[in-house]
PDB file of C-alpha atoms in Angstrom:
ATOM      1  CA  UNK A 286     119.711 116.489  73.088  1.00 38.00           C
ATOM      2  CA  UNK A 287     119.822 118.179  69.748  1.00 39.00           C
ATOM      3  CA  UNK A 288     116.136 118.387  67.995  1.00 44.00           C
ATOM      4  CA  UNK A 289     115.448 115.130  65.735  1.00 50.00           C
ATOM      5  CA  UNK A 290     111.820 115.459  64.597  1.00 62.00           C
ATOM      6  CA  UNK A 291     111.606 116.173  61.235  1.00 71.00           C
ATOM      7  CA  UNK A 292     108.662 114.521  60.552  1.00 82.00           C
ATOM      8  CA  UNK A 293     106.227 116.677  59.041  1.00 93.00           C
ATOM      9  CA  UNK A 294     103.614 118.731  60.951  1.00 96.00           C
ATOM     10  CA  UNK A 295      99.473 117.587  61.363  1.00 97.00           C
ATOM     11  CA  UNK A 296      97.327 120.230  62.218  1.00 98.00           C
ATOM     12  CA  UNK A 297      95.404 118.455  65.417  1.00 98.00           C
ATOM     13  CA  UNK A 298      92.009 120.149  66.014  1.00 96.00           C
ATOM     14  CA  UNK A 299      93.514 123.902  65.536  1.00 96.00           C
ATOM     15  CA  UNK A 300      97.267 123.332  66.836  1.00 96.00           C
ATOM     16  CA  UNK A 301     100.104 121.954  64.832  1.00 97.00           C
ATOM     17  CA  UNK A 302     101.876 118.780  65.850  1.00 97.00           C
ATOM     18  CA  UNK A 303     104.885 117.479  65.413  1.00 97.00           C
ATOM     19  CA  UNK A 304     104.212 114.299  63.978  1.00 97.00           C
ATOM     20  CA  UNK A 305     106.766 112.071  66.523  1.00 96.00           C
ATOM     21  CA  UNK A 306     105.421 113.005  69.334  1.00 96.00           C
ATOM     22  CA  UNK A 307     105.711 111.353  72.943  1.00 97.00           C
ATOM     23  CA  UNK A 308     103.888 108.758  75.175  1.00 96.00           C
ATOM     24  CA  UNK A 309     103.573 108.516  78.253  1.00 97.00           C
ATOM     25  CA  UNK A 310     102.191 105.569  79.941  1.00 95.00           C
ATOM     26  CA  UNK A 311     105.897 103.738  80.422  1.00 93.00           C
ATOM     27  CA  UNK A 312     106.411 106.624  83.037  1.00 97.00           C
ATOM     28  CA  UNK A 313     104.276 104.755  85.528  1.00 96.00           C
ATOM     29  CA  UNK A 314     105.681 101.683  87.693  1.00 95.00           C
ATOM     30  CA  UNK A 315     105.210  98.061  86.387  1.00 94.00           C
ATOM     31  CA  UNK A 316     102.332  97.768  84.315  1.00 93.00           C
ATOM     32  CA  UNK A 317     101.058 101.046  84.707  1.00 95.00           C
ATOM     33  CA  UNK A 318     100.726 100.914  88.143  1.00 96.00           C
ATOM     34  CA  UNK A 319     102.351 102.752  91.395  1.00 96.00           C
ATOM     35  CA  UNK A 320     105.107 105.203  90.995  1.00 96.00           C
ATOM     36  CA  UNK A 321     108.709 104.719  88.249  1.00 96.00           C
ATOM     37  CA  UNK A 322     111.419 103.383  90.185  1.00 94.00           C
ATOM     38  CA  UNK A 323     113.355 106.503  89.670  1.00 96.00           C
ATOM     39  CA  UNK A 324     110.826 110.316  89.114  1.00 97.00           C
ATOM     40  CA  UNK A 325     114.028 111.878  88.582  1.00 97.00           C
ATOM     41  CA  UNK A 326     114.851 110.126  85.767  1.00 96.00           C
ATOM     42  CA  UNK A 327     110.842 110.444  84.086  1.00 97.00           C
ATOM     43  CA  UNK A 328     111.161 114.001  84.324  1.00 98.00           C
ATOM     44  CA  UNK A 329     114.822 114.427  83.118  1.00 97.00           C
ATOM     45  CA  UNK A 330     112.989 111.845  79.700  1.00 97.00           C
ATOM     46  CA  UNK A 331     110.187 114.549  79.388  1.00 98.00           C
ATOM     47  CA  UNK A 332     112.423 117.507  79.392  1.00 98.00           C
ATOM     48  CA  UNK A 333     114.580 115.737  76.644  1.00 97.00           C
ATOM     49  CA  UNK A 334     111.543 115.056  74.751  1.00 97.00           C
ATOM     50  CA  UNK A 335     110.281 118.660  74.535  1.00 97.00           C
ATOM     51  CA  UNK A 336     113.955 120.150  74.402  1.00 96.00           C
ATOM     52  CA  UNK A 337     114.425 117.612  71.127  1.00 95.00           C
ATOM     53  CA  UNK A 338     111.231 119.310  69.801  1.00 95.00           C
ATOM     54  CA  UNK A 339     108.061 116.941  70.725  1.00 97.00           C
ATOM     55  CA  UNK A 340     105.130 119.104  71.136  1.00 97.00           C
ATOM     56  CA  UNK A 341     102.131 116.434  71.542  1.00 98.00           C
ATOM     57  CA  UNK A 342     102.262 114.160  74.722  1.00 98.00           C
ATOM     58  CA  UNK A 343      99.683 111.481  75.174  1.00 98.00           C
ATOM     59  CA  UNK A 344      98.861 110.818  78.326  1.00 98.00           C
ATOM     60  CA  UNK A 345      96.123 109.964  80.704  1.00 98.00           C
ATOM     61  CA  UNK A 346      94.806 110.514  84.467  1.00 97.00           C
ATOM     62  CA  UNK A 347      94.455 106.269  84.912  1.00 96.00           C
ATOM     63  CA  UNK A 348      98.152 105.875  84.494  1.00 97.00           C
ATOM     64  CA  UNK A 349      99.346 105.495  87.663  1.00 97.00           C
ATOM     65  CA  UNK A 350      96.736 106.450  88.421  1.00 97.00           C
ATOM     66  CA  UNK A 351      97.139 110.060  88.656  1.00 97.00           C
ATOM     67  CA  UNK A 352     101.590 109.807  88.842  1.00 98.00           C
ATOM     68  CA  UNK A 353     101.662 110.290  84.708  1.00 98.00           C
ATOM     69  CA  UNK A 354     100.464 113.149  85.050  1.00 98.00           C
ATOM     70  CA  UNK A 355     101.862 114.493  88.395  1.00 98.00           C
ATOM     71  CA  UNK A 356     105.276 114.030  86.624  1.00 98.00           C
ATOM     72  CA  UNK A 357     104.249 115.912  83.306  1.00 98.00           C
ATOM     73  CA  UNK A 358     103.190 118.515  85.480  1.00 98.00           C
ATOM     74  CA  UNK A 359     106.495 118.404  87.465  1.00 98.00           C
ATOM     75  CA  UNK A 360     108.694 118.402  84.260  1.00 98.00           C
ATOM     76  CA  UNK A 361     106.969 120.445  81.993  1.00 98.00           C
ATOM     77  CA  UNK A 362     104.494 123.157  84.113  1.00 98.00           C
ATOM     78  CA  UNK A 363     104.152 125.991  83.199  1.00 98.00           C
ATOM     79  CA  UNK A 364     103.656 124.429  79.507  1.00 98.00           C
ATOM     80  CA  UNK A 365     104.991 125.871  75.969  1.00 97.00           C
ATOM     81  CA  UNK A 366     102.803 127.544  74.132  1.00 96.00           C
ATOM     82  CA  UNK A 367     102.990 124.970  71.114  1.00 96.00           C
ATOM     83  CA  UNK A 368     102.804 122.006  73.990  1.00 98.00           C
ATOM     84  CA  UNK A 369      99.548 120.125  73.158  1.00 98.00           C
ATOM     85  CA  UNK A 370      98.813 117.497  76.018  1.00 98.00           C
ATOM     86  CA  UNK A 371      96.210 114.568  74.763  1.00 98.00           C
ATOM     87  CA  UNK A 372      94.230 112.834  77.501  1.00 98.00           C
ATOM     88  CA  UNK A 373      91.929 109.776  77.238  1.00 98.00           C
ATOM     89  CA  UNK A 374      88.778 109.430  80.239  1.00 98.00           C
ATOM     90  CA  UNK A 375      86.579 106.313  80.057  1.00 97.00           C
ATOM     91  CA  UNK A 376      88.188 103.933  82.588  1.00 96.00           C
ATOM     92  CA  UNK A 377      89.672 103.575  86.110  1.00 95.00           C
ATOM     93  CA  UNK A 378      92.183 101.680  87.882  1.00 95.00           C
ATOM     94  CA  UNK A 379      91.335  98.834  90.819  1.00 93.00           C
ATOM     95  CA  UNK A 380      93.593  98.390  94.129  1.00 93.00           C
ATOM     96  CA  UNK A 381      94.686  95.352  91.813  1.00 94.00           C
ATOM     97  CA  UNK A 382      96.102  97.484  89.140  1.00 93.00           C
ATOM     98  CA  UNK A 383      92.723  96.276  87.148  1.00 94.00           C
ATOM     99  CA  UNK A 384      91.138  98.163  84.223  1.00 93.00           C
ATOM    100  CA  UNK A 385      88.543  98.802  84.597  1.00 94.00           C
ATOM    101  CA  UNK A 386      84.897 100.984  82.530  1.00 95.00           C
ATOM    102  CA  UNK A 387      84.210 104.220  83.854  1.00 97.00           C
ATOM    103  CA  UNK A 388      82.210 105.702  81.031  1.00 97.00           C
ATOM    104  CA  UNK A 389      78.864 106.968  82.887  1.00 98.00           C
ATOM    105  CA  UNK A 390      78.654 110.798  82.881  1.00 98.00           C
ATOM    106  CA  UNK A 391      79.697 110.973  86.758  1.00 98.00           C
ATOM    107  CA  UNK A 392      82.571 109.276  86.091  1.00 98.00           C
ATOM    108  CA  UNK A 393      83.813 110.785  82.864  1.00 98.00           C
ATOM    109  CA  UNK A 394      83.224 114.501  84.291  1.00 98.00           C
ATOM    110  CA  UNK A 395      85.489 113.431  87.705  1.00 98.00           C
ATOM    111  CA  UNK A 396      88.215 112.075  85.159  1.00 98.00           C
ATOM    112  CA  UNK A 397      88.162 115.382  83.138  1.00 98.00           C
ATOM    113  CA  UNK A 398      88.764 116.784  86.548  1.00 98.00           C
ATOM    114  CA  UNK A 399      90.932 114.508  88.012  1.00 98.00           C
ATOM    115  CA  UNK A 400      93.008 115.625  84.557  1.00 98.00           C
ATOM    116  CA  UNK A 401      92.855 119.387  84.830  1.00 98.00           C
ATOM    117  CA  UNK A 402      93.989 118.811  88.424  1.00 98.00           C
ATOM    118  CA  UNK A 403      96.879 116.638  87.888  1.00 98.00           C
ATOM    119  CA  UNK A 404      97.999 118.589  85.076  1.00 98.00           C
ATOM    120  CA  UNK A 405      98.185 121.933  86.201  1.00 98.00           C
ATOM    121  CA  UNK A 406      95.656 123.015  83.380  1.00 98.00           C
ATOM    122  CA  UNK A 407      92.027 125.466  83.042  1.00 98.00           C
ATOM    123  CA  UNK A 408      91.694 123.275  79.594  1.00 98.00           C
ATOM    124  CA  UNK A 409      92.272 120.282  78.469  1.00 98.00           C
ATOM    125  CA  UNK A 410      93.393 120.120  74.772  1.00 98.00           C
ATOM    126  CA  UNK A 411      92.403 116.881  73.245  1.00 98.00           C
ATOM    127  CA  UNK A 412      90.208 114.542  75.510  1.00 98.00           C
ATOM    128  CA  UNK A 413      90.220 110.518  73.928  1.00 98.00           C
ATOM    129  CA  UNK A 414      86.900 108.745  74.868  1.00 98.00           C
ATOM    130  CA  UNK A 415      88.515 105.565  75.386  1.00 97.00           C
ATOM    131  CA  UNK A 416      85.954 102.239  74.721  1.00 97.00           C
ATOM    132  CA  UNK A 417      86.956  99.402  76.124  1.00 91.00           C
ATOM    133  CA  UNK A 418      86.078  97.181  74.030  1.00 82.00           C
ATOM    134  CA  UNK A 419      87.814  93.824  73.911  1.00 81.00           C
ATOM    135  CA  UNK A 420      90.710  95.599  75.788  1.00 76.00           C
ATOM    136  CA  UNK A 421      92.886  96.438  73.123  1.00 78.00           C
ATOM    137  CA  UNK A 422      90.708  95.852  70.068  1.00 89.00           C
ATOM    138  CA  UNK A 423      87.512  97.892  69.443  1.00 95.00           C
ATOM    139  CA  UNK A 424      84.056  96.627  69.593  1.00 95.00           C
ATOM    140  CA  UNK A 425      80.707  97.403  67.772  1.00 97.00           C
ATOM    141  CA  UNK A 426      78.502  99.217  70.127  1.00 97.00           C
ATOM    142  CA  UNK A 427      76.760 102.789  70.660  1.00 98.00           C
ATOM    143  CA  UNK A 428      79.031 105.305  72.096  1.00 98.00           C
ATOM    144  CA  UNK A 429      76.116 108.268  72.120  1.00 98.00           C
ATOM    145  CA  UNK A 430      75.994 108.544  75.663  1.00 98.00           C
ATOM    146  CA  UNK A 431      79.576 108.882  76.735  1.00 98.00           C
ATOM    147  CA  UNK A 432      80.453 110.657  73.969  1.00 98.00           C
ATOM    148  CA  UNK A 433      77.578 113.346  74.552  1.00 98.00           C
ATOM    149  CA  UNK A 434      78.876 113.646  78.195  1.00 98.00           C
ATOM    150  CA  UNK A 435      82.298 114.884  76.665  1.00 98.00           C
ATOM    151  CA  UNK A 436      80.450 116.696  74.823  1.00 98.00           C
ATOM    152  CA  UNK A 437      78.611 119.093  77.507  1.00 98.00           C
ATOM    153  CA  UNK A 438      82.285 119.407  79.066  1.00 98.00           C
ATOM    154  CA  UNK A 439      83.325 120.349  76.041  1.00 98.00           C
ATOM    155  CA  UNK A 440      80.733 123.102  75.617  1.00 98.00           C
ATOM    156  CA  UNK A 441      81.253 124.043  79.105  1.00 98.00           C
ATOM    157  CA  UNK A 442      84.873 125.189  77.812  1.00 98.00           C
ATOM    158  CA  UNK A 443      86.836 122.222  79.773  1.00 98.00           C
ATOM    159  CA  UNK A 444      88.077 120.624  77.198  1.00 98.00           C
ATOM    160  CA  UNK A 445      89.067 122.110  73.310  1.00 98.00           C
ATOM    161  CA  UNK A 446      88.690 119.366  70.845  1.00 98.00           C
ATOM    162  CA  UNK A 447      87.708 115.409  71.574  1.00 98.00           C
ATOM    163  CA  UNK A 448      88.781 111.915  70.085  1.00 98.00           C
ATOM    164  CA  UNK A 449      88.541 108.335  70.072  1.00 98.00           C
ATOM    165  CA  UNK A 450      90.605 105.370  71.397  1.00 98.00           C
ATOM    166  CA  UNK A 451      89.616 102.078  70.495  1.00 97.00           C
ATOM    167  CA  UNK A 452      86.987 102.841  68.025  1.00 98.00           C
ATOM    168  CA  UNK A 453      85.422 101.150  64.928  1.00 98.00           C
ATOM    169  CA  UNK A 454      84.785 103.468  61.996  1.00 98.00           C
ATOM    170  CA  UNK A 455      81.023 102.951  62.394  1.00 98.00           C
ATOM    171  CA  UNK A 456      81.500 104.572  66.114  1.00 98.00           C
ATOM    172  CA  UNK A 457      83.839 107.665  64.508  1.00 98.00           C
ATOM    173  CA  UNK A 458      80.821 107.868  62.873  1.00 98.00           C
ATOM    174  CA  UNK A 459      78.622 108.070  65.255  1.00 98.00           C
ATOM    175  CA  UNK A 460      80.257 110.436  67.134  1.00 98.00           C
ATOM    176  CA  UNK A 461      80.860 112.974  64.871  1.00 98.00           C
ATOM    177  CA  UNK A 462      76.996 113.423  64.525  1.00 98.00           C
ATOM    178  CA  UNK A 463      77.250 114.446  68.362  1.00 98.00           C
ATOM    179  CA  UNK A 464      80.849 116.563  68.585  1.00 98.00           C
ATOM    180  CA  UNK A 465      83.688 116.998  65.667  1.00 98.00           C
ATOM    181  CA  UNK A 466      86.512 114.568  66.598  1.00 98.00           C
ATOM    182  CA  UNK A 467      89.718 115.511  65.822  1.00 98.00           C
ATOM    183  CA  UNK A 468      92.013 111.781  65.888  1.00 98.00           C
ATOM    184  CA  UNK A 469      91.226 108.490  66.892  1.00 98.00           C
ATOM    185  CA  UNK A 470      94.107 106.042  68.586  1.00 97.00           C
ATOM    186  CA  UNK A 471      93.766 102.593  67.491  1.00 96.00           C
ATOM    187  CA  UNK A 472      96.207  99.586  67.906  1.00 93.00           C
ATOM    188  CA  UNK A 473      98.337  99.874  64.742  1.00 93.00           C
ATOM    189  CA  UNK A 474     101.369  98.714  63.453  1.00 90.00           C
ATOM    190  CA  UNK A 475     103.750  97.181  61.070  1.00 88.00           C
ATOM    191  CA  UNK A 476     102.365  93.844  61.688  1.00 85.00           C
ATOM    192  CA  UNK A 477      98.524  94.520  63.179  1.00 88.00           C
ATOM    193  CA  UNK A 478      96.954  96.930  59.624  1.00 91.00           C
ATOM    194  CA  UNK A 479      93.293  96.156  60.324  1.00 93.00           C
ATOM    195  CA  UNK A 480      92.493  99.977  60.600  1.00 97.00           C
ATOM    196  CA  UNK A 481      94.381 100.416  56.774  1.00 96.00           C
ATOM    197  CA  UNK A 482      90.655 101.648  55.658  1.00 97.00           C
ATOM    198  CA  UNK A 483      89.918 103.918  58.491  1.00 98.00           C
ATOM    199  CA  UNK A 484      93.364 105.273  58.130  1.00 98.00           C
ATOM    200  CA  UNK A 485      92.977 106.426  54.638  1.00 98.00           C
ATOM    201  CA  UNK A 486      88.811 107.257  55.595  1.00 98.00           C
ATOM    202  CA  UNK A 487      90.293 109.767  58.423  1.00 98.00           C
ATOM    203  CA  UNK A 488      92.868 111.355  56.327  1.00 98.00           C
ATOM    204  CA  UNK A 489      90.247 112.213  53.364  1.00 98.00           C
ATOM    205  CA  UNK A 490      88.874 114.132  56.612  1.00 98.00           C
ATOM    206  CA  UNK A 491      92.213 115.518  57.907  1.00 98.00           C
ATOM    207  CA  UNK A 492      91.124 113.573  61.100  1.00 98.00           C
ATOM    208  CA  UNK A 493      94.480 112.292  62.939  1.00 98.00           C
ATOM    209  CA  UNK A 494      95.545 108.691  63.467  1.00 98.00           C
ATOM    210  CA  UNK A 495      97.473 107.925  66.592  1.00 98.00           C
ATOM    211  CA  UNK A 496      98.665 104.377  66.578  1.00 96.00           C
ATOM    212  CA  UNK A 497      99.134 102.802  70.342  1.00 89.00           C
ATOM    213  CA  UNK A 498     101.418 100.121  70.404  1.00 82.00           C
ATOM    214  CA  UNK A 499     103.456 101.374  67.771  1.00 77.00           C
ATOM    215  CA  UNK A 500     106.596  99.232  68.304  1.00 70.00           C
ATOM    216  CA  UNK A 501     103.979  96.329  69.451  1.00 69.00           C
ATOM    217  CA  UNK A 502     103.553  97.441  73.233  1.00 56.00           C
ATOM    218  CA  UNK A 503     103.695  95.141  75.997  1.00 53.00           C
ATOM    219  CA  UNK A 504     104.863  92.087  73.028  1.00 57.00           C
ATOM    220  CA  UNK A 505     107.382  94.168  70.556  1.00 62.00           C
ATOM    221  CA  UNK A 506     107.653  93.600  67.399  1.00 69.00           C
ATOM    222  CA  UNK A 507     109.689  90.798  66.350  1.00 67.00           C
ATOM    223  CA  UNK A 508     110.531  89.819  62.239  1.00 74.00           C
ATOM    224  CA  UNK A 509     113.198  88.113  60.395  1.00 82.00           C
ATOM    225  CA  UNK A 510     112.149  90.420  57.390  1.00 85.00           C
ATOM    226  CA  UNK A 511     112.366  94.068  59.021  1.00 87.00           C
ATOM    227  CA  UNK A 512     115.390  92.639  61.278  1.00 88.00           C
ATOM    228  CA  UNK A 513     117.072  92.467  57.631  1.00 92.00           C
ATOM    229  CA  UNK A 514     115.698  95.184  56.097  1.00 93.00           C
ATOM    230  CA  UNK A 515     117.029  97.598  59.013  1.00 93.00           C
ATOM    231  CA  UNK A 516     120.283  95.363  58.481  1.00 94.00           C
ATOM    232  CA  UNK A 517     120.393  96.186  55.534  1.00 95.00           C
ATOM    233  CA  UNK A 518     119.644  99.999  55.746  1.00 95.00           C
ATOM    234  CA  UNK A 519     121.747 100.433  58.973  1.00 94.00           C
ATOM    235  CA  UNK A 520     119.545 101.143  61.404  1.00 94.00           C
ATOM    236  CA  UNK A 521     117.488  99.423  64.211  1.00 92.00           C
ATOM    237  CA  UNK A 522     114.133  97.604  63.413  1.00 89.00           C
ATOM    238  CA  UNK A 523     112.441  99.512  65.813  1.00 90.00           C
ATOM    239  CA  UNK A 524     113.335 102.662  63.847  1.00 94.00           C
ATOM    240  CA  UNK A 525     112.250 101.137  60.886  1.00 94.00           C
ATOM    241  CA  UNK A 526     108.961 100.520  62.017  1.00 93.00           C
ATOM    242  CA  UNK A 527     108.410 103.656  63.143  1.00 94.00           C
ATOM    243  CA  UNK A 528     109.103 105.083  60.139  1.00 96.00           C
ATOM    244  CA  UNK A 529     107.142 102.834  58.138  1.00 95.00           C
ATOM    245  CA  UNK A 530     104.275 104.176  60.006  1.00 96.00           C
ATOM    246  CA  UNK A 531     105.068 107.933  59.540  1.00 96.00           C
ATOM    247  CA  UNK A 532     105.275 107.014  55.701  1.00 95.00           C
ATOM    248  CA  UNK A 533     102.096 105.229  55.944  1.00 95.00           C
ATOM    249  CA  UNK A 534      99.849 107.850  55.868  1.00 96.00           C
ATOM    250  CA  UNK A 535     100.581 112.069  56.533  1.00 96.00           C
ATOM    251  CA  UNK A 536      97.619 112.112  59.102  1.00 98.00           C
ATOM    252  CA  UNK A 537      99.398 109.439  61.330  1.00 98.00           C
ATOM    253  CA  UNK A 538     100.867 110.896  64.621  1.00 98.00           C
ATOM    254  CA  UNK A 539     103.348 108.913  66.447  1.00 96.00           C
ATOM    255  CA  UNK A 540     103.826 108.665  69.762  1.00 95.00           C
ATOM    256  CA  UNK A 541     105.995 105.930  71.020  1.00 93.00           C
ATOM    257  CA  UNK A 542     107.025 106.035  74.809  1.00 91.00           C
ATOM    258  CA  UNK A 543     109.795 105.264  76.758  1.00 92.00           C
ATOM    259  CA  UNK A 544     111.685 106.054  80.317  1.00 93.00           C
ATOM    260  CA  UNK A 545     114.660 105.643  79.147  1.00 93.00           C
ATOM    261  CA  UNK A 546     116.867 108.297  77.690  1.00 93.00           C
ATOM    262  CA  UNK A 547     118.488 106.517  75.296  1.00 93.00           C
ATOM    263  CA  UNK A 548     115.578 104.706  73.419  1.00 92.00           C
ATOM    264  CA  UNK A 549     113.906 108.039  73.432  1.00 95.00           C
ATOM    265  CA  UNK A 550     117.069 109.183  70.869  1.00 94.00           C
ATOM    266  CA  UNK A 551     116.386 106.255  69.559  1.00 93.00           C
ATOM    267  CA  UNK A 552     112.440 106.438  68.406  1.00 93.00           C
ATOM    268  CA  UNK A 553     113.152 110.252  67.335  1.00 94.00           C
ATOM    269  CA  UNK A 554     115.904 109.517  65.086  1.00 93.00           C
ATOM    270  CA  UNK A 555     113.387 107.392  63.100  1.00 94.00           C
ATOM    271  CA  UNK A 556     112.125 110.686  61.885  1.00 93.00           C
ATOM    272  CA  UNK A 557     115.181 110.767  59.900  1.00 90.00           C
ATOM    273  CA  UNK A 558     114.709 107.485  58.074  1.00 92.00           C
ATOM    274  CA  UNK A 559     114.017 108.207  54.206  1.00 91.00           C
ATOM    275  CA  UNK A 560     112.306 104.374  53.074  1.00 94.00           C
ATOM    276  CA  UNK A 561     113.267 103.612  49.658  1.00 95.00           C
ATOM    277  CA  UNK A 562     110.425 102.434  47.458  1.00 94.00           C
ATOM    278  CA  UNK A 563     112.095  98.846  47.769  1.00 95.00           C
ATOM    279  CA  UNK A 564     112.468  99.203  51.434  1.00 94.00           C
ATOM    280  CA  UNK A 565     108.722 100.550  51.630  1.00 93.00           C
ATOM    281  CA  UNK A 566     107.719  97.458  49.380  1.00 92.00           C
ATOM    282  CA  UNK A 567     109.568  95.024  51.659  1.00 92.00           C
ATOM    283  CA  UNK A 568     108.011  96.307  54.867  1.00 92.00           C
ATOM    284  CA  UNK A 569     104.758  96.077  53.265  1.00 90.00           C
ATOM    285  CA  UNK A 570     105.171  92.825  52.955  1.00 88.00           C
ATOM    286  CA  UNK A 571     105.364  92.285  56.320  1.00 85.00           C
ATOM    287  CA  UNK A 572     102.011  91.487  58.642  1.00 75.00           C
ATOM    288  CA  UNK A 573     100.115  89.337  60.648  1.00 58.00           C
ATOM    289  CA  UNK A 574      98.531  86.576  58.789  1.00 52.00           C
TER     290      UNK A 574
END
């Protein structure tokens, strides 16, 4: 596979990213859970990734659990040099496939493990404190204690630079009076902009914004509108979206995921997409109610 990201660079703590990156929760059985149907084929999707030029994975040791990141390991050890591997700690999988909190400082130092381990790594680049929250949306609520327990790991030289997942602005705050944070990893997309302001606060602060559920997740994105604006531009509406969201803002990193070879082509090509002014107006047009 020929190398499609030309989407600008972010520097992410002190490394530069590509910003179309990779995730890779989809390389997990159903729903997270248990190992892909097929390995082979999750580590022949990695290698195309990194051959097409993605250098920032997101990942994460309650995938599987633990299988993610066996198979990045598998695929990709020993790592690039320019290969920056983003991790999130803060909850744990049941015999149910459950989510489940795991935010005391016991449990976060045994994930940071758990991720070094699994990995194949001394150092963990980027570690996401992910809050739980209402599940997918964030919830007000002190984060001082978890986030201090990354903290001392972080000192301790386990881990380089941390983040957030699933955090309001008034907990970026608060963290950053405890550790710098380097990006936070919201649910964002063409249709779900509540985070427009902390978007635009984070990039006055050169502070990356990973989107999850870029394309929509487990419900994709469906619109009349974008299915005829990428009609109309000739290309896919998936595409579209994901370049909307690379135009959105130069501190947002991408990282859509996918096990299948193809739609991997697919989500990098985005990074090709030039959005018209009109096209850019007509996408911003388009949200949830």
């Amino acid at each position: 596979m020929s190398s499609r990201v030309n989407a600008g660079t972010f520097i992410l703590g002190d490394r530069v990213v590509n910003r179309m990156g990779y995730g890779a929760m989809q390389l997990a059985g159903p729903g997270v859970f248990g190992p892909p149907q097929d390995r082979k084929a999750a580590v022949a999707v990695l290698r195309a990734a990194v051959e097409a030029g993605v250098n920032h994975i997101d990942t994460s040791d309650f995938y599987g659990p633990h299988i993610t990141n066996q198979i990045i390991r598998e695929a990709l050890h020993p790592y690039a040099d320019d290969l920056v591997i983003v991790t999130k700690v803060g909850a744990l999988r049941g015999e149910d496939a459950s989510w489940k909190p795991a935010q005391s400082a016991e449990d976060l130092t045994r994930a940071v493990h758990d991720n070094l381990r699994n990995l194949g790594l001394e150092r963990l680049d980027v570690v996401n404190l992910r809050l739980m929250g209402d599940i997918h949306a964030p919830k007000e609520g002190s984060l001082a204690e978890p986030f201090a327990a990354l903290a001392v790991l972080r000192e301790q030289g386990l881990i380089r630079h941390l983040g957030l997942s699933n955090a309001t602005a008034a907990q970026v705050a608060e963290a950053q009076t405890i550790a710098p944070v380097v990006c936070v990893q919201n649910h964002y997309n063409l249709v779900h902009r509540k985070d427009d302001a902390l978007i635009d606060a984070l990039a006055a602060q050169d502070i990356g914004y990973v989107p999850f559920f870029p394309l929509g997740g487990f419900s994709p994105i469906q619109s009349d509108a974008l299915s005829e604006i990428a009609a109309d531009i000739g290309s896919t509406p998936l595409q579209v979206a994901l370049a909307w969201l690379l135009a959105r803002s130069s501190n947002v990193l991408l990282i859509p995921g996918t096990s299948n070879p193809l739609h991997l082509a697919e989500n990098l090509a985005a990074a090709t997409l030039e959005l018209s002014a009109d096209v850019q107006a007509r996408l911003d047009a388009i949200a949830t109610p």
